[in-house]
Amino acid sequence: MERGRALRPSGDLGVSDITIYHNPNCGTSRNVLAMIRASGAEPEVIEYLKTPPGRDRLVELIAATGLPVRDVLRRKGTPYDELGLDDPKWTDDQLIDFMVEHPILMNRPFVVTPLGTVLARPSEKVLEVLPDAEKVGTFTKEDGEVVHAVGGKRQ
């Protein structure tokens, strides 16, 4: 799998080399945070619904993942349908504007590390950019699914 490109973590350098844009109400986001901590790291946690990234940072995050803008949009539990975001008339810039105005439209969690940036869906995708992913070992997600991190990769 291809990793996202490296992007400097936000905020004060030295706080952490890892940043997670987190939603504590999301099981996937909680699993990712737990995997990061299981690797021995304490990330900078940004609850993006309380402190959303600015437009420039959001553009950087999306570009760093290598994903198309539409792949970053979240539909469930958001104003996606009422805004008509399925319509191909919306440009990437317009879709980003919608995410800035309605941060709930951002899928999550984004994780930024010295090894790259990913939208960690599924949660084990974080292993691709976690510097000490092998320390995660065997991890049981909230739903009971077991992930084996061997050599920093899911097995």
PDB file of C-alpha atoms in Angstrom:
ATOM      1  CA  MET A   1       0.000   0.000   0.000  1.00  0.00           C
ATOM      2  CA  GLU A   2       1.154   3.504  -0.702  1.00  0.00           C
ATOM      3  CA  ARG A   3       1.703   5.766   2.265  1.00  0.00           C
ATOM      4  CA  GLY A   4       0.640   9.363   2.358  1.00  0.00           C
ATOM      5  CA  ARG A   5       3.457  11.875   2.112  1.00  0.00           C
ATOM      6  CA  ALA A   6       5.007  13.419   5.182  1.00  0.00           C
ATOM      7  CA  LEU A   7       3.342  16.542   6.520  1.00  0.00           C
ATOM      8  CA  ARG A   8       4.561  18.515   9.491  1.00  0.00           C
ATOM      9  CA  PRO A   9       2.345  17.943  12.525  1.00  0.00           C
ATOM     10  CA  SER A  10       0.365  21.023  13.493  1.00  0.00           C
ATOM     11  CA  GLY A  11       0.790  23.015  16.643  1.00  0.00           C
ATOM     12  CA  ASP A  12       3.913  23.359  18.767  1.00  0.00           C
ATOM     13  CA  LEU A  13       6.774  21.212  17.604  1.00  0.00           C
ATOM     14  CA  GLY A  14       8.050  19.021  20.380  1.00  0.00           C
ATOM     15  CA  VAL A  15       4.570  18.345  21.791  1.00  0.00           C
ATOM     16  CA  SER A  16       4.370  15.200  19.692  1.00  0.00           C
ATOM     17  CA  ASP A  17       5.576  13.886  16.369  1.00  0.00           C
ATOM     18  CA  ILE A  18       2.103  12.454  15.804  1.00  0.00           C
ATOM     19  CA  THR A  19      -1.146  14.375  15.419  1.00  0.00           C
ATOM     20  CA  ILE A  20      -4.615  12.845  15.233  1.00  0.00           C
ATOM     21  CA  TYR A  21      -7.695  14.758  14.115  1.00  0.00           C
ATOM     22  CA  HIS A  22     -10.036  12.925  16.441  1.00  0.00           C
ATOM     23  CA  ASN A  23     -13.725  12.534  17.192  1.00  0.00           C
ATOM     24  CA  PRO A  24     -14.168  10.844  20.597  1.00  0.00           C
ATOM     25  CA  ASN A  25     -17.689   9.757  19.569  1.00  0.00           C
ATOM     26  CA  CYS A  26     -16.328   7.694  16.656  1.00  0.00           C
ATOM     27  CA  GLY A  27     -15.295   4.082  17.298  1.00  0.00           C
ATOM     28  CA  THR A  28     -12.797   4.112  14.432  1.00  0.00           C
ATOM     29  CA  SER A  29     -11.185   7.254  15.792  1.00  0.00           C
ATOM     30  CA  ARG A  30     -11.029   5.785  19.316  1.00  0.00           C
ATOM     31  CA  ASN A  31      -9.427   2.597  17.959  1.00  0.00           C
ATOM     32  CA  VAL A  32      -6.814   4.619  16.063  1.00  0.00           C
ATOM     33  CA  LEU A  33      -5.979   6.686  19.140  1.00  0.00           C
ATOM     34  CA  ALA A  34      -5.632   3.493  21.185  1.00  0.00           C
ATOM     35  CA  MET A  35      -3.311   1.941  18.552  1.00  0.00           C
ATOM     36  CA  ILE A  36      -1.128   5.054  18.532  1.00  0.00           C
ATOM     37  CA  ARG A  37      -0.869   4.894  22.317  1.00  0.00           C
ATOM     38  CA  ALA A  38      -0.209   1.129  22.192  1.00  0.00           C
ATOM     39  CA  SER A  39       2.817   1.935  20.017  1.00  0.00           C
ATOM     40  CA  GLY A  40       4.212   3.965  22.911  1.00  0.00           C
ATOM     41  CA  ALA A  41       3.452   7.390  21.442  1.00  0.00           C
ATOM     42  CA  GLU A  42       1.325  10.114  22.964  1.00  0.00           C
ATOM     43  CA  PRO A  43      -0.124  12.083  20.061  1.00  0.00           C
ATOM     44  CA  GLU A  44      -1.314  15.623  19.864  1.00  0.00           C
ATOM     45  CA  VAL A  45      -5.092  15.090  19.896  1.00  0.00           C
ATOM     46  CA  ILE A  46      -7.146  17.649  18.014  1.00  0.00           C
ATOM     47  CA  GLU A  47     -10.880  17.213  18.442  1.00  0.00           C
ATOM     48  CA  TYR A  48     -11.639  18.531  14.987  1.00  0.00           C
ATOM     49  CA  LEU A  49     -15.315  19.268  15.694  1.00  0.00           C
ATOM     50  CA  LYS A  50     -14.281  21.629  18.530  1.00  0.00           C
ATOM     51  CA  THR A  51     -11.141  22.928  16.811  1.00  0.00           C
ATOM     52  CA  PRO A  52     -11.534  22.366  13.072  1.00  0.00           C
ATOM     53  CA  PRO A  53      -8.534  22.727  10.809  1.00  0.00           C
ATOM     54  CA  GLY A  54      -8.491  25.925   8.786  1.00  0.00           C
ATOM     55  CA  ARG A  55      -8.959  25.744   5.053  1.00  0.00           C
ATOM     56  CA  ASP A  56      -5.216  25.743   4.300  1.00  0.00           C
ATOM     57  CA  ARG A  57      -4.545  22.949   6.791  1.00  0.00           C
ATOM     58  CA  LEU A  58      -7.456  20.901   5.446  1.00  0.00           C
ATOM     59  CA  VAL A  59      -6.099  21.270   1.911  1.00  0.00           C
ATOM     60  CA  GLU A  60      -2.661  20.142   3.178  1.00  0.00           C
ATOM     61  CA  LEU A  61      -4.129  17.121   4.957  1.00  0.00           C
ATOM     62  CA  ILE A  62      -6.112  15.974   1.940  1.00  0.00           C
ATOM     63  CA  ALA A  63      -3.178  16.498  -0.433  1.00  0.00           C
ATOM     64  CA  ALA A  64      -0.843  14.610   1.906  1.00  0.00           C
ATOM     65  CA  THR A  65      -3.099  11.541   1.875  1.00  0.00           C
ATOM     66  CA  GLY A  66      -3.185  11.457  -1.908  1.00  0.00           C
ATOM     67  CA  LEU A  67      -6.947  10.899  -1.758  1.00  0.00           C
ATOM     68  CA  PRO A  68      -9.451  12.668  -3.991  1.00  0.00           C
ATOM     69  CA  VAL A  69     -11.423  15.312  -2.082  1.00  0.00           C
ATOM     70  CA  ARG A  70     -14.678  13.361  -2.510  1.00  0.00           C
ATOM     71  CA  ASP A  71     -13.102  10.368  -0.718  1.00  0.00           C
ATOM     72  CA  VAL A  72     -12.660  12.513   2.387  1.00  0.00           C
ATOM     73  CA  LEU A  73     -16.330  13.494   2.627  1.00  0.00           C
ATOM     74  CA  ARG A  74     -18.460  11.816   5.268  1.00  0.00           C
ATOM     75  CA  ARG A  75     -22.088  11.184   4.419  1.00  0.00           C
ATOM     76  CA  LYS A  76     -23.622   9.450   7.455  1.00  0.00           C
ATOM     77  CA  GLY A  77     -24.859  11.810  10.171  1.00  0.00           C
ATOM     78  CA  THR A  78     -23.975  14.929   8.179  1.00  0.00           C
ATOM     79  CA  PRO A  79     -25.715  17.508   5.968  1.00  0.00           C
ATOM     80  CA  TYR A  80     -24.189  15.780   2.894  1.00  0.00           C
ATOM     81  CA  ASP A  81     -27.523  14.815   1.309  1.00  0.00           C
ATOM     82  CA  GLU A  82     -29.374  18.030   2.127  1.00  0.00           C
ATOM     83  CA  LEU A  83     -26.495  20.029   0.595  1.00  0.00           C
ATOM     84  CA  GLY A  84     -26.643  17.873  -2.532  1.00  0.00           C
ATOM     85  CA  LEU A  85     -22.945  17.005  -2.374  1.00  0.00           C
ATOM     86  CA  ASP A  86     -23.462  13.962  -4.617  1.00  0.00           C
ATOM     87  CA  ASP A  87     -23.891  16.393  -7.509  1.00  0.00           C
ATOM     88  CA  PRO A  88     -20.780  16.351  -9.731  1.00  0.00           C
ATOM     89  CA  LYS A  89     -21.190  20.118 -10.266  1.00  0.00           C
ATOM     90  CA  TRP A  90     -19.277  20.772  -7.032  1.00  0.00           C
ATOM     91  CA  THR A  91     -15.564  21.405  -7.558  1.00  0.00           C
ATOM     92  CA  ASP A  92     -12.911  20.209  -5.115  1.00  0.00           C
ATOM     93  CA  ASP A  93     -12.525  23.783  -3.865  1.00  0.00           C
ATOM     94  CA  GLN A  94     -16.260  24.051  -3.246  1.00  0.00           C
ATOM     95  CA  LEU A  95     -16.318  20.692  -1.437  1.00  0.00           C
ATOM     96  CA  ILE A  96     -13.461  21.862   0.775  1.00  0.00           C
ATOM     97  CA  ASP A  97     -15.426  25.042   1.512  1.00  0.00           C
ATOM     98  CA  PHE A  98     -18.363  22.877   2.624  1.00  0.00           C
ATOM     99  CA  MET A  99     -16.045  20.894   4.944  1.00  0.00           C
ATOM    100  CA  VAL A 100     -14.674  24.117   6.428  1.00  0.00           C
ATOM    101  CA  GLU A 101     -18.217  25.383   7.030  1.00  0.00           C
ATOM    102  CA  HIS A 102     -19.458  21.986   8.295  1.00  0.00           C
ATOM    103  CA  PRO A 103     -16.487  20.101   9.848  1.00  0.00           C
ATOM    104  CA  ILE A 104     -18.742  17.077  10.461  1.00  0.00           C
ATOM    105  CA  LEU A 105     -18.453  16.492   6.694  1.00  0.00           C
ATOM    106  CA  MET A 106     -14.776  15.557   7.173  1.00  0.00           C
ATOM    107  CA  ASN A 107     -14.191  11.874   7.462  1.00  0.00           C
ATOM    108  CA  ARG A 108     -11.885  10.926  10.296  1.00  0.00           C
ATOM    109  CA  PRO A 109      -9.438  10.347  11.765  1.00  0.00           C
ATOM    110  CA  PHE A 110      -6.586  11.991   9.905  1.00  0.00           C
ATOM    111  CA  VAL A 111      -3.227  11.004  11.384  1.00  0.00           C
ATOM    112  CA  VAL A 112      -0.017  12.913  10.670  1.00  0.00           C
ATOM    113  CA  THR A 113       3.358  11.350  11.531  1.00  0.00           C
ATOM    114  CA  PRO A 114       6.950  11.790  10.330  1.00  0.00           C
ATOM    115  CA  LEU A 115       6.287   8.813   8.012  1.00  0.00           C
ATOM    116  CA  GLY A 116       3.236  10.270   6.296  1.00  0.00           C
ATOM    117  CA  THR A 117      -0.403  11.243   6.561  1.00  0.00           C
ATOM    118  CA  VAL A 118      -3.389   8.912   6.321  1.00  0.00           C
ATOM    119  CA  LEU A 119      -7.122   8.982   6.659  1.00  0.00           C
ATOM    120  CA  ALA A 120      -7.142   5.993   9.006  1.00  0.00           C
ATOM    121  CA  ARG A 121     -10.181   4.138   7.690  1.00  0.00           C
ATOM    122  CA  PRO A 122     -10.161   1.299   8.477  1.00  0.00           C
ATOM    123  CA  SER A 123      -8.424   2.008  11.768  1.00  0.00           C
ATOM    124  CA  GLU A 124      -5.486  -0.334  11.112  1.00  0.00           C
ATOM    125  CA  LYS A 125      -4.443   1.915   8.214  1.00  0.00           C
ATOM    126  CA  VAL A 126      -2.669   3.978  10.884  1.00  0.00           C
ATOM    127  CA  LEU A 127      -0.062   1.192  11.080  1.00  0.00           C
ATOM    128  CA  GLU A 128       1.259   2.318   7.677  1.00  0.00           C
ATOM    129  CA  VAL A 129       2.554   5.593   9.137  1.00  0.00           C
ATOM    130  CA  LEU A 130       3.160   4.731  12.788  1.00  0.00           C
ATOM    131  CA  PRO A 131       6.913   4.890  13.519  1.00  0.00           C
ATOM    132  CA  ASP A 132       6.793   2.076  16.111  1.00  0.00           C
ATOM    133  CA  ALA A 133       3.807   0.154  14.740  1.00  0.00           C
ATOM    134  CA  GLU A 134       5.317  -3.213  15.665  1.00  0.00           C
ATOM    135  CA  LYS A 135       4.902  -2.258  19.342  1.00  0.00           C
ATOM    136  CA  VAL A 136       1.130  -2.403  18.842  1.00  0.00           C
ATOM    137  CA  GLY A 137       1.425  -6.205  18.609  1.00  0.00           C
ATOM    138  CA  THR A 138      -1.995  -7.808  18.729  1.00  0.00           C
ATOM    139  CA  PHE A 139      -4.739  -5.232  19.111  1.00  0.00           C
ATOM    140  CA  THR A 140      -8.432  -5.881  19.717  1.00  0.00           C
ATOM    141  CA  LYS A 141     -10.748  -3.223  18.352  1.00  0.00           C
ATOM    142  CA  GLU A 142     -13.863  -2.112  20.218  1.00  0.00           C
ATOM    143  CA  ASP A 143     -15.989  -4.372  18.001  1.00  0.00           C
ATOM    144  CA  GLY A 144     -13.848  -7.412  18.886  1.00  0.00           C
ATOM    145  CA  GLU A 145     -11.936  -7.610  15.594  1.00  0.00           C
ATOM    146  CA  VAL A 146      -8.313  -8.560  16.193  1.00  0.00           C
ATOM    147  CA  VAL A 147      -5.509  -6.804  14.316  1.00  0.00           C
ATOM    148  CA  HIS A 148      -1.973  -8.189  14.321  1.00  0.00           C
ATOM    149  CA  ALA A 149       0.683  -5.549  13.741  1.00  0.00           C
ATOM    150  CA  VAL A 150       3.758  -7.424  12.557  1.00  0.00           C
ATOM    151  CA  GLY A 151       6.640  -5.338  11.271  1.00  0.00           C
ATOM    152  CA  GLY A 152       4.351  -2.324  11.206  1.00  0.00           C
ATOM    153  CA  LYS A 153       1.859  -3.948   8.855  1.00  0.00           C
ATOM    154  CA  ARG A 154      -1.506  -5.543   9.450  1.00  0.00           C
ATOM    155  CA  GLN A 155      -1.402  -9.337   9.250  1.00  0.00           C
TER     156      GLN A 155
END
